[in-house]
XYZ file of C-alpha atoms in Angstrom:
459
model
C 2.230 9.701 127.814
C 2.628 7.266 124.931
C 4.978 5.094 127.004
C 2.411 5.002 129.808
C -0.399 4.052 127.418
C 1.753 1.364 125.788
C 2.547 -0.016 129.249
C -1.185 -0.212 130.052
C -1.853 -2.116 126.835
C 1.084 -4.487 127.343
C 0.186 -5.354 130.943
C -3.569 -5.831 130.541
C -3.451 -9.541 131.349
C -1.757 -8.844 134.679
C -4.341 -6.141 135.387
C -7.135 -8.623 134.723
C -5.535 -11.158 137.068
C -5.604 -8.563 139.832
C -9.192 -7.619 139.053
C -10.296 -11.263 139.010
C -8.691 -11.844 142.416
C -10.683 -8.891 143.774
C -13.906 -10.125 142.153
C -13.572 -13.575 143.710
C -14.140 -12.107 147.181
C -17.926 -12.094 147.900
C -17.889 -8.775 149.760
C -21.672 -8.416 150.125
C -22.149 -5.654 152.695
C -25.911 -6.140 153.031
C -25.530 -9.665 154.403
C -23.934 -10.031 157.864
C -22.718 -13.519 156.980
C -20.319 -11.856 154.519
C -18.837 -9.367 157.001
C -15.626 -11.397 157.046
C -15.469 -11.365 153.254
C -15.906 -7.599 153.266
C -12.963 -7.245 155.631
C -10.976 -9.599 153.426
C -11.714 -7.409 150.387
C -10.698 -4.287 152.308
C -7.399 -5.863 153.371
C -6.824 -7.078 149.816
C -7.133 -3.478 148.617
C -4.783 -2.239 151.360
C -2.175 -4.799 150.325
C -2.561 -3.907 146.644
C -2.090 -0.195 147.305
C 0.813 -0.753 149.672
C 2.484 -2.842 146.992
C 2.181 0.146 144.639
C 4.034 2.397 147.063
C 1.085 3.963 148.881
C 0.828 4.437 152.612
C -2.262 2.274 153.030
C -4.344 1.191 156.010
C -7.811 0.266 157.198
C -9.906 2.994 158.833
C -12.248 1.408 161.361
C -15.842 2.551 161.825
C -18.792 1.243 163.827
C -19.587 -0.770 160.692
C -17.243 -2.018 157.983
C -13.825 -0.383 157.608
C -12.800 2.067 154.953
C -9.547 1.827 153.018
C -7.311 4.908 153.121
C -4.180 5.213 150.977
C -1.980 8.183 150.151
C 0.774 8.893 147.642
C 2.017 12.492 147.807
C 5.371 12.087 146.088
C 4.370 14.720 143.525
C 5.017 17.368 146.168
C 2.971 20.105 147.862
C 2.567 22.189 144.699
C 0.807 19.442 142.742
C -2.989 19.173 142.606
C -4.466 16.904 145.280
C -7.057 14.396 144.052
C -9.266 12.307 146.341
C -10.389 9.182 144.490
C -13.498 7.442 145.840
C -14.747 3.940 145.122
C -16.278 1.054 147.036
C -15.157 -2.523 147.582
C -18.557 -3.964 148.532
C -21.035 -5.477 146.075
C -24.717 -6.267 145.795
C -26.087 -9.729 146.642
C -25.944 -12.041 143.632
C -29.511 -13.359 143.937
C -31.277 -14.862 142.043
C -28.395 -17.267 141.473
C -30.275 -19.462 138.996
C -30.331 -16.634 136.443
C -26.538 -16.340 136.250
C -24.810 -18.006 133.318
C -21.700 -18.541 135.456
C -20.730 -18.377 139.124
C -21.044 -14.684 140.128
C -17.875 -14.929 142.213
C -15.848 -16.906 139.684
C -15.161 -14.166 137.099
C -14.880 -15.124 133.451
C -14.169 -13.491 130.125
C -17.208 -14.195 127.978
C -18.027 -13.303 124.387
C -20.332 -10.355 123.764
C -21.457 -8.169 120.866
C -18.544 -5.778 121.483
C -15.907 -8.458 122.062
C -14.893 -9.993 125.367
C -16.671 -8.980 128.557
C -15.775 -9.463 132.218
C -18.699 -11.239 133.922
C -18.980 -11.312 137.729
C -20.746 -9.577 140.571
C -18.897 -6.276 140.993
C -17.422 -6.393 137.477
C -18.450 -2.808 136.803
C -20.069 -1.765 140.100
C -17.545 -0.922 141.393
C -14.529 -3.207 141.574
C -13.847 -3.112 137.844
C -13.972 0.670 137.728
C -11.764 0.930 140.839
C -9.133 -1.390 139.373
C -9.292 0.413 136.024
C -8.298 3.629 137.809
C -5.646 1.964 139.977
C -4.069 0.343 136.908
C -3.686 3.826 135.401
C -2.024 4.898 138.643
C 0.251 1.848 138.500
C 1.295 2.683 134.937
C 2.340 6.213 135.882
C 4.392 4.931 138.810
C 6.061 2.100 136.893
C 6.885 4.192 133.805
C 7.480 7.694 135.192
C 8.555 6.766 138.710
C 5.846 8.794 140.410
C 2.363 10.237 139.962
C 1.824 13.702 138.468
C -0.640 14.554 141.279
C -0.949 14.027 144.996
C -3.431 11.211 145.358
C -5.537 9.973 148.247
C -7.654 6.865 147.733
C -10.793 6.209 149.774
C -12.613 2.907 149.324
C -15.860 2.454 151.224
C -17.285 -0.896 152.312
C -20.984 -0.095 152.728
C -22.041 1.796 149.590
C -24.341 -0.998 148.463
C -26.005 -1.008 151.889
C -26.841 2.690 152.166
C -23.451 3.907 153.498
C -24.500 3.931 157.184
C -20.935 4.579 158.400
C -19.770 6.985 155.692
C -20.391 10.172 157.679
C -18.439 8.665 160.581
C -15.601 7.670 158.243
C -15.418 11.139 156.680
C -15.443 12.798 160.099
C -12.716 10.490 161.427
C -10.489 11.081 158.387
C -11.342 14.711 157.624
C -7.734 15.931 157.706
C -6.406 12.985 155.690
C -9.121 13.383 153.050
C -8.616 17.119 152.518
C -8.080 17.590 148.778
C -8.848 19.868 145.837
C -11.740 17.749 144.586
C -13.168 14.208 144.581
C -12.926 11.915 141.574
C -15.582 9.184 141.332
C -15.513 6.502 138.621
C -18.833 4.780 139.276
C -20.908 6.113 136.374
C -21.545 5.384 132.703
C -20.500 6.520 129.264
C -23.181 7.893 126.964
C -22.542 5.047 124.513
C -19.699 2.624 123.736
C -18.152 5.248 121.458
C -18.993 8.422 123.402
C -17.455 9.097 126.839
C -19.368 11.149 129.349
C -18.978 13.425 132.323
C -21.989 13.293 134.617
C -22.495 16.982 135.323
C -25.751 16.852 137.265
C -27.625 14.546 139.607
C -31.108 14.855 140.952
C -31.527 14.910 144.700
C -34.214 13.274 146.767
C -36.791 14.031 149.435
C -38.891 11.113 150.694
C -42.000 11.195 152.837
C -45.054 9.228 153.889
C -48.443 10.800 154.566
C -51.203 9.077 156.531
C -54.678 10.598 156.554
C -56.915 9.671 159.486
C -60.700 9.747 159.396
C -63.051 7.902 161.777
C -61.793 6.429 165.038
C -62.162 2.867 163.695
C -62.993 0.970 160.512
C -66.704 1.345 159.752
C -69.418 -0.656 157.969
C -69.992 1.205 154.694
C -73.715 0.456 154.768
C -74.279 1.733 158.282
C -71.949 4.735 157.996
C -71.450 5.359 154.247
C -72.448 8.943 153.453
C -72.086 10.792 156.749
C -68.677 9.264 157.636
C -65.542 10.871 156.176
C -63.610 8.358 154.047
C -59.847 8.994 154.436
C -58.993 7.222 151.161
C -61.214 9.657 149.301
C -59.736 12.594 151.198
C -56.195 11.458 150.411
C -56.728 10.861 146.695
C -58.595 14.160 146.354
C -55.551 16.000 147.702
C -53.012 13.984 145.717
C -55.055 14.550 142.579
C -54.271 18.251 142.906
C -50.519 17.687 143.151
C -49.926 18.321 139.427
C -51.789 20.367 136.859
C -52.765 19.286 133.356
C -49.340 20.450 132.069
C -47.465 18.222 134.504
C -46.256 21.032 136.784
C -46.157 20.405 140.525
C -48.620 22.681 142.298
C -46.934 22.969 145.709
C -46.426 26.721 146.296
C -42.751 27.633 145.967
C -41.786 24.238 144.573
C -39.842 25.707 141.637
C -38.074 28.470 143.550
C -34.366 28.302 142.721
C -34.854 25.956 139.759
C -33.045 27.159 136.649
C -34.751 26.631 133.276
C -33.068 24.498 130.652
C -30.792 26.833 128.714
C -30.766 26.869 124.908
C -27.145 25.693 125.029
C -28.041 22.712 127.184
C -30.987 21.863 124.983
C -28.830 22.012 121.855
C -26.137 19.807 123.377
C -28.635 17.188 124.494
C -30.338 17.252 121.088
C -26.965 16.482 119.484
C -26.662 13.258 121.499
C -29.161 11.529 119.229
C -31.254 10.223 122.108
C -34.003 7.876 120.910
C -36.883 9.126 123.055
C -39.457 6.915 121.367
C -37.291 3.836 121.847
C -36.552 4.736 125.456
C -40.263 4.911 126.223
C -41.184 1.910 124.093
C -38.780 -0.245 126.113
C -40.973 0.348 129.167
C -44.280 0.030 127.334
C -45.011 3.760 127.020
C -45.222 6.268 124.211
C -45.361 9.852 125.566
C -43.223 11.732 128.119
C -45.505 12.340 131.101
C -43.601 15.174 132.781
C -43.831 18.906 132.188
C -45.375 19.776 128.846
C -43.019 21.163 126.231
C -39.930 19.367 127.554
C -38.390 16.221 126.138
C -37.572 13.153 128.196
C -33.903 14.054 128.723
C -34.743 17.503 130.050
C -37.405 16.000 132.295
C -34.926 13.447 133.637
C -31.821 15.587 134.009
C -32.972 19.132 134.676
C -36.450 19.183 136.180
C -37.810 18.133 139.576
C -40.671 15.706 140.062
C -43.270 14.584 142.579
C -43.760 10.827 142.402
C -46.355 8.620 144.109
C -44.525 5.416 145.021
C -47.326 3.633 146.840
C -50.835 4.172 148.151
C -52.927 1.928 150.361
C -55.761 1.858 152.866
C -58.710 -0.280 153.854
C -59.237 -3.851 152.759
C -56.557 -5.346 150.480
C -57.512 -9.033 150.411
C -59.473 -11.105 147.917
C -63.152 -10.506 147.451
C -65.152 -7.682 148.988
C -65.194 -6.177 152.437
C -67.575 -3.239 152.742
C -65.472 -1.014 154.948
C -64.731 2.669 155.393
C -61.175 2.548 156.736
C -59.868 4.568 159.654
C -56.846 5.766 157.690
C -55.125 5.771 154.299
C -51.452 6.146 153.436
C -49.328 7.285 150.510
C -45.560 7.157 150.025
C -43.959 9.865 147.892
C -40.532 10.885 146.708
C -39.546 14.193 145.174
C -36.637 14.148 142.755
C -34.910 17.483 143.165
C -32.527 19.581 141.104
C -29.838 22.029 142.139
C -31.400 24.989 143.949
C -34.005 22.983 145.874
C -33.572 22.099 149.554
C -35.204 18.823 150.663
C -36.504 20.105 154.001
C -38.141 23.124 152.398
C -39.787 20.931 149.759
C -41.232 18.628 152.417
C -42.423 21.606 154.461
C -44.267 22.835 151.388
C -45.816 19.439 150.717
C -47.091 19.127 154.286
C -48.727 22.587 154.087
C -50.178 21.649 150.695
C -51.869 18.570 152.162
C -53.131 20.196 155.365
C -54.533 23.198 153.517
C -56.648 20.922 151.318
C -57.952 18.329 153.734
C -61.706 18.423 154.432
C -63.194 18.538 157.959
C -62.677 15.405 160.093
C -59.559 14.414 158.135
C -56.170 14.710 159.825
C -52.723 14.110 158.342
C -49.513 12.922 159.895
C -46.181 12.701 158.089
C -43.119 10.502 158.343
C -40.089 11.908 156.572
C -37.490 9.678 154.972
C -34.068 10.384 153.529
C -33.131 13.426 151.536
C -30.293 15.037 149.600
C -30.170 18.134 147.390
C -29.434 17.953 143.690
C -25.923 18.318 142.318
C -24.739 20.457 139.446
C -21.117 20.718 138.330
C -20.018 24.280 137.644
C -18.858 24.896 134.091
C -15.922 26.791 135.586
C -14.724 23.898 137.763
C -10.937 23.841 137.241
C -10.774 20.058 136.798
C -13.512 19.968 134.154
C -11.276 21.121 131.279
C -8.667 18.520 132.199
C -11.308 15.785 132.109
C -12.672 16.987 128.795
C -9.175 17.086 127.270
C -8.273 13.610 128.520
C -11.473 11.981 127.293
C -11.272 13.743 123.920
C -7.699 12.547 123.442
C -8.606 8.930 124.204
C -11.912 8.660 122.336
C -11.320 11.102 119.508
C -14.432 13.107 120.374
C -15.494 15.441 123.135
C -17.296 13.834 126.077
C -21.008 14.350 126.497
C -21.963 16.423 129.511
C -24.876 14.375 130.738
C -27.156 14.340 133.729
C -28.624 11.604 135.842
C -32.177 11.464 137.054
C -31.063 9.442 140.064
C -29.040 10.375 143.142
C -25.522 9.464 144.292
C -25.651 10.311 148.012
C -21.880 10.170 148.446
C -21.547 13.299 146.294
C -23.583 15.284 148.797
C -21.672 13.690 151.661
C -18.386 15.000 150.261
C -19.861 18.473 149.882
C -21.331 18.453 153.390
C -18.482 16.880 155.365
C -15.414 17.848 153.336
C -16.563 20.898 151.354
C -15.433 19.265 148.104
C -16.868 19.234 144.614
C -16.981 15.958 142.680
C -15.965 14.917 139.172
C -18.010 11.947 137.931
C -16.387 10.045 135.057
C -17.052 6.348 134.566
C -16.906 3.781 131.792
C -19.932 1.578 132.371
C -22.741 1.075 129.877
C -26.505 0.912 130.240
C -26.516 -2.816 129.425
C -23.998 -3.795 132.142
C -26.709 -5.408 134.333
C -25.556 -3.723 137.527
C -27.417 -5.130 140.568
C -28.767 -7.873 138.274
C -27.653 -11.359 137.273
C -24.807 -11.541 134.730
C -23.285 -8.182 135.618
C -20.516 -7.423 133.139
C -17.889 -4.872 132.118
C -16.919 -4.819 128.445
C -13.184 -5.416 128.164
C -12.864 -2.517 125.725
C -14.467 -0.204 128.299
C -12.129 -1.445 131.033
C -9.128 -0.918 128.755
C -10.070 2.484 127.372
C -11.178 3.594 130.817
C -7.719 2.777 132.186
C -6.083 4.743 129.371
C -8.441 7.687 129.908
C -7.717 7.698 133.658
C -3.996 7.813 132.864
C -4.491 10.734 130.500
C -6.581 12.561 133.089
C -3.916 12.181 135.765
C -1.396 13.697 133.348
C -3.726 16.571 132.410
C -4.373 17.343 136.072
C -0.653 17.361 136.768
C -0.186 20.052 134.134
C -3.093 22.235 135.320
């Protein structure tokens, strides 16, 4: 292991040259004008992996291709890891806020030393290359990997992954593995590595309440005419009680309470709740009473109003009773909640509370259940051991209040659990101008990946 780690340290400049070549390709999947660049990035990755001894190829879809590469020299008895990343990036706009060309990567000074600055530096090209450089070190020093490895790089993650299900179905046999390894997440802090052990899911919907058959003059009809804005806000006002609990019947079925062990571990992280809220101009957690912000974010579901509108929206006054009013909502879900059942409950909740002459229609959006990593997952101990060895302290088992849809896609289409270990930081400006990846995080991430591969090979 020490020879492999020394090799990683000694060849960092070459690793950065490869990363910078990858970063120079403006593989923006959301913009059709960059479709050719996306294909160029995919082929670049194929060539890189082939040069490392993988069997590598493009996997065509109705959209952008995936990259598939396999190295099974470790033999049939070795663990089989499926590594997932993506080669596409977000648009770089607004360009005038960048301090350098987003597709001309540079090493710039930062408070923690040098930092790699470019679009895709950390999301996700830098994290992909960090892992592949660990793979390279094992091959160049030991002659082969300690695990069977399949690499899947997607080209549409930043555009909603419209072809991912097709890609997984087309490559189901090739992608069969023991588990999925994703390096597209953050550390807890620059000194504390993290394993993301839970993700909240999502259920999105839109409700439109109809009242009169047309917009009405509020002087001629105000009073006897049902106002759908009033009807809608009256119902939505009942969605939570004074303690912040969602009042949809059955909403919390299957939701596990925060255990004392979880609470103690999160308390030990030293999270600055007051500072977290102050940064967004707030002072008190607004979720369920009696729970801190981390528990509310990582372990509890929510009902969120994302938008509400109806009637006249222009300047000045227009005395109108509108014909309809609309609200957009998302529910952030935890493990144990099923999106369809939650939306069924919400629709009953609304219909049961509407007054006469008010009618609701619903338009459902996307959805995915929450994710929770089992404490008995066989790869978890290997990850904990590898991160502890590299950082000198045990990794934090953290949650994420957001969703990573690909995790559910792997569970649904491949029946695989996912290990989420990444080396980004909260200040990396992902999706924003001046995206960066601290060089120390890139370096230590590569070393930690190498240690993890070795730990998995011994498990």
